[in-house]
mmCIF file of C-alpha atoms in Angstrom:
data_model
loop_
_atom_site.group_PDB
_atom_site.id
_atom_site.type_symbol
_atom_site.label_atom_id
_atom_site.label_comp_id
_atom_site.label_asym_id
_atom_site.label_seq_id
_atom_site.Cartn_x
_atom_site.Cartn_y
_atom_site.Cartn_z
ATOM 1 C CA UNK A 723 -25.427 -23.548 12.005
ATOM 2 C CA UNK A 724 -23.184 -20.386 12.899
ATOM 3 C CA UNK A 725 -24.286 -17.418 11.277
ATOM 4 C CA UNK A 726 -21.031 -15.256 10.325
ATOM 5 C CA UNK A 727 -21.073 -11.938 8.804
ATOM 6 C CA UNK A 728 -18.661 -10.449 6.559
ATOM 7 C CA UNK A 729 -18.276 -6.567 5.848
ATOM 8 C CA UNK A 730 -16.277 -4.193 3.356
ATOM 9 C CA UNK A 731 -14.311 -1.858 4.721
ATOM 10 C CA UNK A 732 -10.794 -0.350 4.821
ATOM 11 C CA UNK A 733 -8.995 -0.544 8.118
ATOM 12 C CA UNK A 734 -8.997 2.584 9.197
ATOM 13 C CA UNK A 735 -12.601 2.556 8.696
ATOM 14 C CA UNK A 736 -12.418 -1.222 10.466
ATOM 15 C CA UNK A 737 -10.868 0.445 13.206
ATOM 16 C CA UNK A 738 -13.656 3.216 13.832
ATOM 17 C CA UNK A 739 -16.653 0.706 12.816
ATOM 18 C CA UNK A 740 -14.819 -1.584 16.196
ATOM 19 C CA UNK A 741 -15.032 1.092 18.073
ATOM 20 C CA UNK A 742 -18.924 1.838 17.328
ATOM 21 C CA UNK A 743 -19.845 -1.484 17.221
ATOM 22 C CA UNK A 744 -18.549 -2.286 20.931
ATOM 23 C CA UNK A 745 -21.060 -2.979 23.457
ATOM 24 C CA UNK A 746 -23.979 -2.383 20.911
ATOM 25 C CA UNK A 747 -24.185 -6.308 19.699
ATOM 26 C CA UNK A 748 -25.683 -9.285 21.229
ATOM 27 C CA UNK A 749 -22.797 -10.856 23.737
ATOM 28 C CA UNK A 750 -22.831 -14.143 21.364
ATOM 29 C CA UNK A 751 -21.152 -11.727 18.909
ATOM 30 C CA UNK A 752 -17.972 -11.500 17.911
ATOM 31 C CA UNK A 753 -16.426 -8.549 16.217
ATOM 32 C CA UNK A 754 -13.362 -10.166 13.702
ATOM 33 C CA UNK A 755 -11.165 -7.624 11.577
ATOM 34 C CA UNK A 756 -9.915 -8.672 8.479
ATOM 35 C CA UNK A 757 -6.864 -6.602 6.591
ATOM 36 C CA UNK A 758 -3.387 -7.256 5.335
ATOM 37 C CA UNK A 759 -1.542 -5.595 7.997
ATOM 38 C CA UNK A 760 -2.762 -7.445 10.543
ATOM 39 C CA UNK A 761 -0.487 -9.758 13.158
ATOM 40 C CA UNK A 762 -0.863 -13.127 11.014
ATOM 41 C CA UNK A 763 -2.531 -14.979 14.003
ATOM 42 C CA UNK A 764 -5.228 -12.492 13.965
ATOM 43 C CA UNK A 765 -6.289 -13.302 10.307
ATOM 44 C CA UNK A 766 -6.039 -17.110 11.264
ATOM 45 C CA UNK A 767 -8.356 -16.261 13.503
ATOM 46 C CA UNK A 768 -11.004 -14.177 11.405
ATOM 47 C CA UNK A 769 -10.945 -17.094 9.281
ATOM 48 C CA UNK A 770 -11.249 -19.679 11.237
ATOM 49 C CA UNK A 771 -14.829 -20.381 12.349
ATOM 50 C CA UNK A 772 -16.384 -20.190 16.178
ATOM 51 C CA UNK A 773 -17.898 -23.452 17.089
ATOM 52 C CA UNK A 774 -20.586 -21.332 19.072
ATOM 53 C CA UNK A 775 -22.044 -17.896 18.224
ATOM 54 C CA UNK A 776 -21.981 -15.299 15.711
ATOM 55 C CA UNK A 777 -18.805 -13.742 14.313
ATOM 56 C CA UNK A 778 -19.172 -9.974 12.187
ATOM 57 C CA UNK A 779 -15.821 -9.893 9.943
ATOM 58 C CA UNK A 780 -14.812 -6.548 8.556
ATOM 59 C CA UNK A 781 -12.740 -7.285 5.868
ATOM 60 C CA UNK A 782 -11.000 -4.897 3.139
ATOM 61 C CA UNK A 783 -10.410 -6.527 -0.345
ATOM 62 C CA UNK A 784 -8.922 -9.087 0.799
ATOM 63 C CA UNK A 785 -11.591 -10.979 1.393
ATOM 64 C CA UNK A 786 -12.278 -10.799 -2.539
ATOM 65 C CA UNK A 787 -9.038 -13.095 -2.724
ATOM 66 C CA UNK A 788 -8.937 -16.460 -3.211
ATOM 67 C CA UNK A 789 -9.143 -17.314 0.753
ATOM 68 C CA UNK A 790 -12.733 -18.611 1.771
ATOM 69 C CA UNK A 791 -14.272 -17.158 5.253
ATOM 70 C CA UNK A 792 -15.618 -20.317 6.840
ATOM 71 C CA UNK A 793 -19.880 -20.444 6.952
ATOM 72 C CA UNK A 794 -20.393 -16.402 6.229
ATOM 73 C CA UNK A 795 -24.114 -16.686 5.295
ATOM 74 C CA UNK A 796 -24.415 -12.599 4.979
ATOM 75 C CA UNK A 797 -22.272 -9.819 3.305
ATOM 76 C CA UNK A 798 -22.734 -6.241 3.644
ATOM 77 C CA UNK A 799 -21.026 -4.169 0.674
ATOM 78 C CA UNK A 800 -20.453 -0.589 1.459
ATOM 79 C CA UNK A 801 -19.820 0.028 -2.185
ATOM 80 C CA UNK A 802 -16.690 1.446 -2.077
ATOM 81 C CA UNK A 803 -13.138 0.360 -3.035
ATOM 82 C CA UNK A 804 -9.736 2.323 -1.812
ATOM 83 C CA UNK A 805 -7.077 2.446 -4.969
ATOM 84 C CA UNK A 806 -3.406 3.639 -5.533
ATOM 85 C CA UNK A 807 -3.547 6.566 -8.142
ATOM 86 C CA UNK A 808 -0.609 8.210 -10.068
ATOM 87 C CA UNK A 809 -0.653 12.099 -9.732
ATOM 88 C CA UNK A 810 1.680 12.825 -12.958
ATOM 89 C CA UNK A 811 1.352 16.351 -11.782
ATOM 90 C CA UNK A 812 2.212 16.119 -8.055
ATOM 91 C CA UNK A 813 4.816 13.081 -8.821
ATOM 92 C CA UNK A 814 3.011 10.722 -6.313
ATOM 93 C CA UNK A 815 0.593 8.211 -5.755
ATOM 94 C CA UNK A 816 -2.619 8.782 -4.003
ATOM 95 C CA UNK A 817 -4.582 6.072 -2.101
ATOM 96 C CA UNK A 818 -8.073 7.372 -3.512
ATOM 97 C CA UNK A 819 -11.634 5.901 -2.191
ATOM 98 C CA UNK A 820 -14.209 5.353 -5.476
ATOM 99 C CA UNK A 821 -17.200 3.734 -6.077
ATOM 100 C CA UNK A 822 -16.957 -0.341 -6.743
ATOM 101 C CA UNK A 823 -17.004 -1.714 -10.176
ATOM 102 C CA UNK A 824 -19.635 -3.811 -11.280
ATOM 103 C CA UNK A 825 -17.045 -6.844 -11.574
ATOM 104 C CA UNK A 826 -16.079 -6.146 -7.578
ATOM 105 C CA UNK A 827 -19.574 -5.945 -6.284
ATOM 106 C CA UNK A 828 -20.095 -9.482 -8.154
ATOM 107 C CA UNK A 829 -17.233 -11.123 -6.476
ATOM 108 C CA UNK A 830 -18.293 -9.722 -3.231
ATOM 109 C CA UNK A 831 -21.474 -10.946 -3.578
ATOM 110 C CA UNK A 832 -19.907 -14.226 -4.502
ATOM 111 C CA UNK A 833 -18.502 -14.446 -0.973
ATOM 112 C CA UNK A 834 -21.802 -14.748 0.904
ATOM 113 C CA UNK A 835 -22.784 -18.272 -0.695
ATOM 114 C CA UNK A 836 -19.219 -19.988 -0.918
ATOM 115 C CA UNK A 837 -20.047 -22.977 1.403
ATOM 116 C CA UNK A 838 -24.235 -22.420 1.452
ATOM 117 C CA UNK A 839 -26.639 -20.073 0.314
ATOM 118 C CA UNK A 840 -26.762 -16.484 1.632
ATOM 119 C CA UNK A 841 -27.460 -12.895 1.771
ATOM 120 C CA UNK A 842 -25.670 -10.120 0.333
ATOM 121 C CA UNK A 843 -26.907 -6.323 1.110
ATOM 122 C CA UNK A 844 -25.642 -3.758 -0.915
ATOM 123 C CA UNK A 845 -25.549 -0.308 0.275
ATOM 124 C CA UNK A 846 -26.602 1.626 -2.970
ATOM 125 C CA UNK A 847 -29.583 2.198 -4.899
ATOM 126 C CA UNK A 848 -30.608 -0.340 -8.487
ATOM 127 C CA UNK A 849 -30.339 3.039 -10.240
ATOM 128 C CA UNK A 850 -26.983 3.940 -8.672
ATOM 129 C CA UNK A 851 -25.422 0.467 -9.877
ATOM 130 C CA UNK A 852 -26.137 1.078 -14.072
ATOM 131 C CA UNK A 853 -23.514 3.998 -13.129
ATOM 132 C CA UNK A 854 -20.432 1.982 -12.168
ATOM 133 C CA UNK A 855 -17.746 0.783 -14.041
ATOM 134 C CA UNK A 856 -17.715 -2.416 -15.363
ATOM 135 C CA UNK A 857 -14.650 -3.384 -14.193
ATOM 136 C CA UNK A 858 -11.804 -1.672 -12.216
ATOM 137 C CA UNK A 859 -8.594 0.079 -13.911
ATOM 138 C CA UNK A 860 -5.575 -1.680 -15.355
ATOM 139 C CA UNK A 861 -2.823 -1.211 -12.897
ATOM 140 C CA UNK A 862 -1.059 0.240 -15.737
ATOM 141 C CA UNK A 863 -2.943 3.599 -16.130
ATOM 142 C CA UNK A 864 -2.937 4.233 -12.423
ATOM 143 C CA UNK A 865 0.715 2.728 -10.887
ATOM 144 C CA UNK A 866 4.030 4.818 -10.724
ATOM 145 C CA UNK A 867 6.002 3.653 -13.663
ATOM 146 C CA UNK A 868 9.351 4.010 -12.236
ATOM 147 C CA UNK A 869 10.260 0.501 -11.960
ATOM 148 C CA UNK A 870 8.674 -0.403 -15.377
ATOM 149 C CA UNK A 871 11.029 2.526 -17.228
ATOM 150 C CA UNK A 872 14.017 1.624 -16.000
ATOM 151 C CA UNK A 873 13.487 -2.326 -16.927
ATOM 152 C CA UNK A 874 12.315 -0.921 -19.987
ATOM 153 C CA UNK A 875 15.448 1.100 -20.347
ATOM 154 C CA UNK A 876 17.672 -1.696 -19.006
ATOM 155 C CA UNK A 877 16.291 -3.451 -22.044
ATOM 156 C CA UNK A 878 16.873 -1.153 -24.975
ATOM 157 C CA UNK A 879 13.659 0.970 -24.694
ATOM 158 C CA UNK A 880 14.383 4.143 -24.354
ATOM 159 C CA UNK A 881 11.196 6.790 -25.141
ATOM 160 C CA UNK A 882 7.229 6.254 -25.377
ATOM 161 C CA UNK A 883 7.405 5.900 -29.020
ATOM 162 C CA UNK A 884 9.307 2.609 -28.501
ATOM 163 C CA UNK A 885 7.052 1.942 -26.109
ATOM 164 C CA UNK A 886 4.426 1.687 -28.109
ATOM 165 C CA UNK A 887 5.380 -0.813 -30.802
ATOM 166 C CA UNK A 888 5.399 -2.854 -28.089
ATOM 167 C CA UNK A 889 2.636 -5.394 -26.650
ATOM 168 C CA UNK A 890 1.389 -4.129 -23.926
ATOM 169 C CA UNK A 891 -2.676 -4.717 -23.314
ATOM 170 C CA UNK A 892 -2.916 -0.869 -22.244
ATOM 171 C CA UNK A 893 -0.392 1.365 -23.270
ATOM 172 C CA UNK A 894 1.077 3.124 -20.485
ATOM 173 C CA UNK A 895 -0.521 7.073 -19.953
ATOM 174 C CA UNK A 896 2.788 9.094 -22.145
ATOM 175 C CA UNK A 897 2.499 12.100 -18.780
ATOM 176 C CA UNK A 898 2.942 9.414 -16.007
ATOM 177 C CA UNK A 899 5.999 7.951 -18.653
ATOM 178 C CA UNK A 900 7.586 10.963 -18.788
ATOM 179 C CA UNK A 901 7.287 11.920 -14.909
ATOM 180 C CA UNK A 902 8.784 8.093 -14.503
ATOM 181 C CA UNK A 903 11.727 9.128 -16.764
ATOM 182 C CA UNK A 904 12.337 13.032 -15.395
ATOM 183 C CA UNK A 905 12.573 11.263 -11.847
ATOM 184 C CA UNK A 906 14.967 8.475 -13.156
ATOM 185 C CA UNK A 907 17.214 11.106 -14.185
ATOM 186 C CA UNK A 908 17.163 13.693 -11.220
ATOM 187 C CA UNK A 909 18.349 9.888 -10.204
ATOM 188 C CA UNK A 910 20.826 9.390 -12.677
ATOM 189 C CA UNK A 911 19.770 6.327 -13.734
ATOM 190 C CA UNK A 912 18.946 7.528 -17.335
ATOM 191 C CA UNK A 913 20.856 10.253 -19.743
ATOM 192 C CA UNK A 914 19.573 12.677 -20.928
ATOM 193 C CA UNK A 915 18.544 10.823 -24.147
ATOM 194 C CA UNK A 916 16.513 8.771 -22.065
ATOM 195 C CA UNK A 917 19.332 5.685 -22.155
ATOM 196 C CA UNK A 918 20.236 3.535 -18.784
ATOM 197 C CA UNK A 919 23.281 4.417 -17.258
ATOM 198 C CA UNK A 920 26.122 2.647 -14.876
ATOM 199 C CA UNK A 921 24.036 3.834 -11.924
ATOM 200 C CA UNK A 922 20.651 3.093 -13.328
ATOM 201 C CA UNK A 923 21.966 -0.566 -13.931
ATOM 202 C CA UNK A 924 22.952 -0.939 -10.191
ATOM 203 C CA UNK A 925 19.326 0.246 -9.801
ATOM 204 C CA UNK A 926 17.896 -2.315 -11.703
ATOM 205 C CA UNK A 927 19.462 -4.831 -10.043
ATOM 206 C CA UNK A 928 18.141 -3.714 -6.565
ATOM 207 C CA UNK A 929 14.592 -5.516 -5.299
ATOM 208 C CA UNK A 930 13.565 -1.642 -4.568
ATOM 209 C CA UNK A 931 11.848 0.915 -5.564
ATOM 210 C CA UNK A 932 14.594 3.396 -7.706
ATOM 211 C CA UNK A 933 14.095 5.905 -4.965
ATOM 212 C CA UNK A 934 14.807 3.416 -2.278
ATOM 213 C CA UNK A 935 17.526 1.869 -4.096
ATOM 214 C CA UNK A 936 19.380 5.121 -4.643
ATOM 215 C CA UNK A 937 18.959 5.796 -1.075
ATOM 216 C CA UNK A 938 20.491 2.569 -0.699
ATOM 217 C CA UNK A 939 23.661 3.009 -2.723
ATOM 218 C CA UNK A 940 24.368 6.468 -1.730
ATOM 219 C CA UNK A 941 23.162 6.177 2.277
ATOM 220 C CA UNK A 942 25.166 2.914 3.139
ATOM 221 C CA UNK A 943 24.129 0.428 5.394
ATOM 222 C CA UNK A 944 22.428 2.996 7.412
ATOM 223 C CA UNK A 945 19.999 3.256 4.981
ATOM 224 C CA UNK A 946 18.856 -0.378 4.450
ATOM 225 C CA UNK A 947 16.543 0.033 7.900
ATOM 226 C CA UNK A 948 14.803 2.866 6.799
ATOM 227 C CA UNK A 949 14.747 1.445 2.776
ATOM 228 C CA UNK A 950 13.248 -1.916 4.216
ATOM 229 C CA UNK A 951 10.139 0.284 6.149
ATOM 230 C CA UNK A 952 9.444 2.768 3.245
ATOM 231 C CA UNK A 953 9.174 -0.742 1.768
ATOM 232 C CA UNK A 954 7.071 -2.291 3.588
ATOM 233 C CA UNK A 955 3.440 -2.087 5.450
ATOM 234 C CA UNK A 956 3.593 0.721 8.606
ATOM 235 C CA UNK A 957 4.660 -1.720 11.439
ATOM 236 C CA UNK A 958 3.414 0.802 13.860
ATOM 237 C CA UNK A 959 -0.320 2.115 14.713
ATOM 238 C CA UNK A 960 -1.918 5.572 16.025
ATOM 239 C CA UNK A 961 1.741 7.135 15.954
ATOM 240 C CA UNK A 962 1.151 9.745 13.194
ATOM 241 C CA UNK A 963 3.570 10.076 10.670
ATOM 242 C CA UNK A 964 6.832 10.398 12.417
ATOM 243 C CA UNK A 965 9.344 8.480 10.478
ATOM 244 C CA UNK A 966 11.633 8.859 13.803
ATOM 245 C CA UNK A 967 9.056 7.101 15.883
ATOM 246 C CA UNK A 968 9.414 3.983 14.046
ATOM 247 C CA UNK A 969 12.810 3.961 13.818
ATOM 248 C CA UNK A 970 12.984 3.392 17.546
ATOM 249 C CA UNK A 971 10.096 1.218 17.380
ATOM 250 C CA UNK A 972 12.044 -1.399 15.088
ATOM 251 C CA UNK A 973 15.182 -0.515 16.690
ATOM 252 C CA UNK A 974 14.479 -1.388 20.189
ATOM 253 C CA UNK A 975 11.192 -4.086 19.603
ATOM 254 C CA UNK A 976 11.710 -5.847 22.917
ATOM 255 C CA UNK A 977 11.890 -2.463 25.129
ATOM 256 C CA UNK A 978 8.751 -0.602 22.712
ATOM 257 C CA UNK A 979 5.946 1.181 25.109
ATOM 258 C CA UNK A 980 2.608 0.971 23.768
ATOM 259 C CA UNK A 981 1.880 4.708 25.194
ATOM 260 C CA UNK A 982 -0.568 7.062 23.862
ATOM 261 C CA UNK A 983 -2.564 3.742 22.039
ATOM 262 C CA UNK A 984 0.760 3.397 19.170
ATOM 263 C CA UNK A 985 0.625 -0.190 18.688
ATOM 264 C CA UNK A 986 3.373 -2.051 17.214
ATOM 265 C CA UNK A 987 2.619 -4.880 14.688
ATOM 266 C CA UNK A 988 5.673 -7.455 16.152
ATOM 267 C CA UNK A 989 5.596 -9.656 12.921
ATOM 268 C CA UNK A 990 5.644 -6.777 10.859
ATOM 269 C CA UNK A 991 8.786 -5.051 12.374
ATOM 270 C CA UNK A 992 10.660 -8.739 12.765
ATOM 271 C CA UNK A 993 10.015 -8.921 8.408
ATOM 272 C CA UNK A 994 11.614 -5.521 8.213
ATOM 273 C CA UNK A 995 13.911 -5.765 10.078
ATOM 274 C CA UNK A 996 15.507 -9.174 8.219
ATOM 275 C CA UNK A 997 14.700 -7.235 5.247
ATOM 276 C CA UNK A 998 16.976 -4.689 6.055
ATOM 277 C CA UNK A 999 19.581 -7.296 6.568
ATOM 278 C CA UNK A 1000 19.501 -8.493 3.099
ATOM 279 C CA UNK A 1001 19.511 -5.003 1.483
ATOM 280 C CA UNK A 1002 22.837 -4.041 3.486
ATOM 281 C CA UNK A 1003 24.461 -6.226 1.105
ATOM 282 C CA UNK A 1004 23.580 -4.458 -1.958
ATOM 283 C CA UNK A 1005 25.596 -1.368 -1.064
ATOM 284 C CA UNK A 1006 29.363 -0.919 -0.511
ATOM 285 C CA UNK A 1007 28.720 3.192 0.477
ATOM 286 C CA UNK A 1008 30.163 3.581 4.174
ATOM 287 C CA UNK A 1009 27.986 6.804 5.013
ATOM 288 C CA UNK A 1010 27.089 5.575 7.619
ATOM 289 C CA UNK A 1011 27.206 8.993 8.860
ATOM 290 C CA UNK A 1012 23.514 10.054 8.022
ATOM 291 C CA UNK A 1013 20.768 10.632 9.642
ATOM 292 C CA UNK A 1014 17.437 9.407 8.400
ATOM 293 C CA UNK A 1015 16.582 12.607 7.195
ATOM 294 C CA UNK A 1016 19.597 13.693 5.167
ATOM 295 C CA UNK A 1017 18.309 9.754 3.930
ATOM 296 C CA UNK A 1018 15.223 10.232 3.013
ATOM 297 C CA UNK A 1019 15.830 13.408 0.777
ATOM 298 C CA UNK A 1020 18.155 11.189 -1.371
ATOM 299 C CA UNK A 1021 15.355 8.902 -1.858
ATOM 300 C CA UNK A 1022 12.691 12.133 -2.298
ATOM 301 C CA UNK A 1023 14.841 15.188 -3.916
ATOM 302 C CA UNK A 1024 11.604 16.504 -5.191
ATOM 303 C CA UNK A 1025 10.075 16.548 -1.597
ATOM 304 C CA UNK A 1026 12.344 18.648 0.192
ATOM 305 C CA UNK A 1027 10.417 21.801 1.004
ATOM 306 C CA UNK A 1028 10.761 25.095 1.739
ATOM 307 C CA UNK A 1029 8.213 27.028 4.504
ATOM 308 C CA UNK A 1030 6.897 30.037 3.142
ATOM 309 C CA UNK A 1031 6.231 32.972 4.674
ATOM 310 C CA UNK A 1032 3.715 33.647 7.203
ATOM 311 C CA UNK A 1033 2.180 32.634 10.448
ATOM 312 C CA UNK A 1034 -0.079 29.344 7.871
ATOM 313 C CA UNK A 1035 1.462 26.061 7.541
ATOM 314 C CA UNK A 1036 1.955 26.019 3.645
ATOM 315 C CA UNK A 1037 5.204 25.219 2.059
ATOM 316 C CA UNK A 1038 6.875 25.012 -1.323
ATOM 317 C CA UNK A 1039 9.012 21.601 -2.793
ATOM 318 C CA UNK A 1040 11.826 21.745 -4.343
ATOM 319 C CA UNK A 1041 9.663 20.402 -7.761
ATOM 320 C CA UNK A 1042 7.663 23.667 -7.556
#
């Protein structure tokens, strides 16, 4: 049979572990990555199995999905899982890296004996493992509740003490509730009693983050490009954080220059770009007028921020 190999990682940490692992393995290896960003053919591809050889797959999570790796016989687990976490202070999410819960590690193991028996090696200690978590965090307690306030609002709720006569599993956190309704006012999709307004309801109606869809209604059609990437997976690799460089990137596809290693992610920027199409029809605003930055502080007030003094790259936002 073909022994195949599957890994944890996270793609950046794919990318690197490529780069080590070339010209170090036996030449009837095959190094596979495995993440959500990826060109679509190239996770065909990772799943699909070699009819000769070995294949190493480093996957992220998403190999703890429902999709089955063809004939992986061994699974390495680094131990480690990458998560979005709410900063109530700071007003943004975080992608964190934390130790796996117990519930992850078993479904990873689970992966290594899905069509025969295997191997799974984990990279921590027995003693270290009585430590983690049983299972991982509702999405509730770590996710910007933007979205979820204003469809609560759109719906009659209009504070956390409503909130909690209702339902829910896990109640969401009452500091990243109020940070969700403070921004959905600087917004104006609440009042100040916490009730939806005209504006909030064009919100609501909008598949978009409230940010992105007030950029959207106050930016025009101009803004639908840049609404559709904020959206969306980065299209575009090893370019920093330039927001300018892929705006010419999914501008101009057919005439992009892979220099200085940027790669472009075609499929990616061919989704955002019909994407963008369809939100240019939620907006009637004509400003067409602005540039992506006077854009992107409608969509991130709180961001805008102010260099202090001195020769050190610090700065002050606008939210203090």
């Amino acid at each position: 049979g073909v022994d195949e190999i599957g890994v944890r990682f996270h793609a950046g940490e794919i990318r690197r572990t490529e780069q080590l692992l070339g010209g170090a393995l036996p030449a009837d290896c095959r190094i596979m990555p495995l993440y959500g960003s990826m060109d679509f053919r190239a996770q065909r591809a990772a799943i699909a199995p070699l009819a000769s050889g070995r294949k190493i797959v480093l996957a992220t999570s998403i190999a703890e999905t429902s999709l089955t790796i063809e004939d992986i016989r061994v699974v390495v687990d680094c131990g480690r899982a990458r998560r979005a976490r709410f900063d109530p202070g700071a007003g943004m999410s975080r992608l964190v890296t934390e130790r796996v819960t117990k519930a992850e590690a078993h479904q990873r193991r689970g992966r290594a004996g899905r069509v025969a028996q295997g191997h799974c090696y984990r990279l921590w200690t027995k003693g270290e493992e009585g430590g983690m978590a049983p299972f991982p965090p509702p999405e509730i307690e770590a996710a910007d509740l933007s979205g979820l306030v204003l469809e609560l609002a759109l719906w009659g709720a209009t504070g956390i003490q409503a909130i909690e006569e209702m339902a829910f599993l896990t109640l969401p956190n009452p500091g990243a509730f109020g940070r969700a309704q403070d921004l959905l006012r600087t917004l104006g999709a609440l009042d100040v009693a916490g009730a939806i307004t005209p504006q909030g309801r064009k919100l609501a109606a909008i598949p978009l983050h409230p940010r992105l869809g007030h950029m959207l209604l106050q930016g025009g059609e101009s803004a639908a490009l840049l609404a559709a990437l904020l959206a969306d997976r980065d299209p575009l690799r090893g370019a920093g954080v330039d927001l300018m460089a892929r705006k010419s990137a999914l501008e101009n596809p057919g005439r992009f220059d892979a220099k200085s290693g940027e790669i472009l992610n075609r499929d990616a920027a061919a989704r955002i770009n019909a994407e963008a199409s369809r939100l240019a029809r939620f907006t009637t605003a004509k400003n067409n007028d602005l540039g992506w930055p006077q854009l992107a502080a409608l969509a991130f007030p709180d961001r805008i921020g102010m260099r202090r003094q001195g020769s050190a790259p610090r700065w002050v936002l606008s939210g203090g």
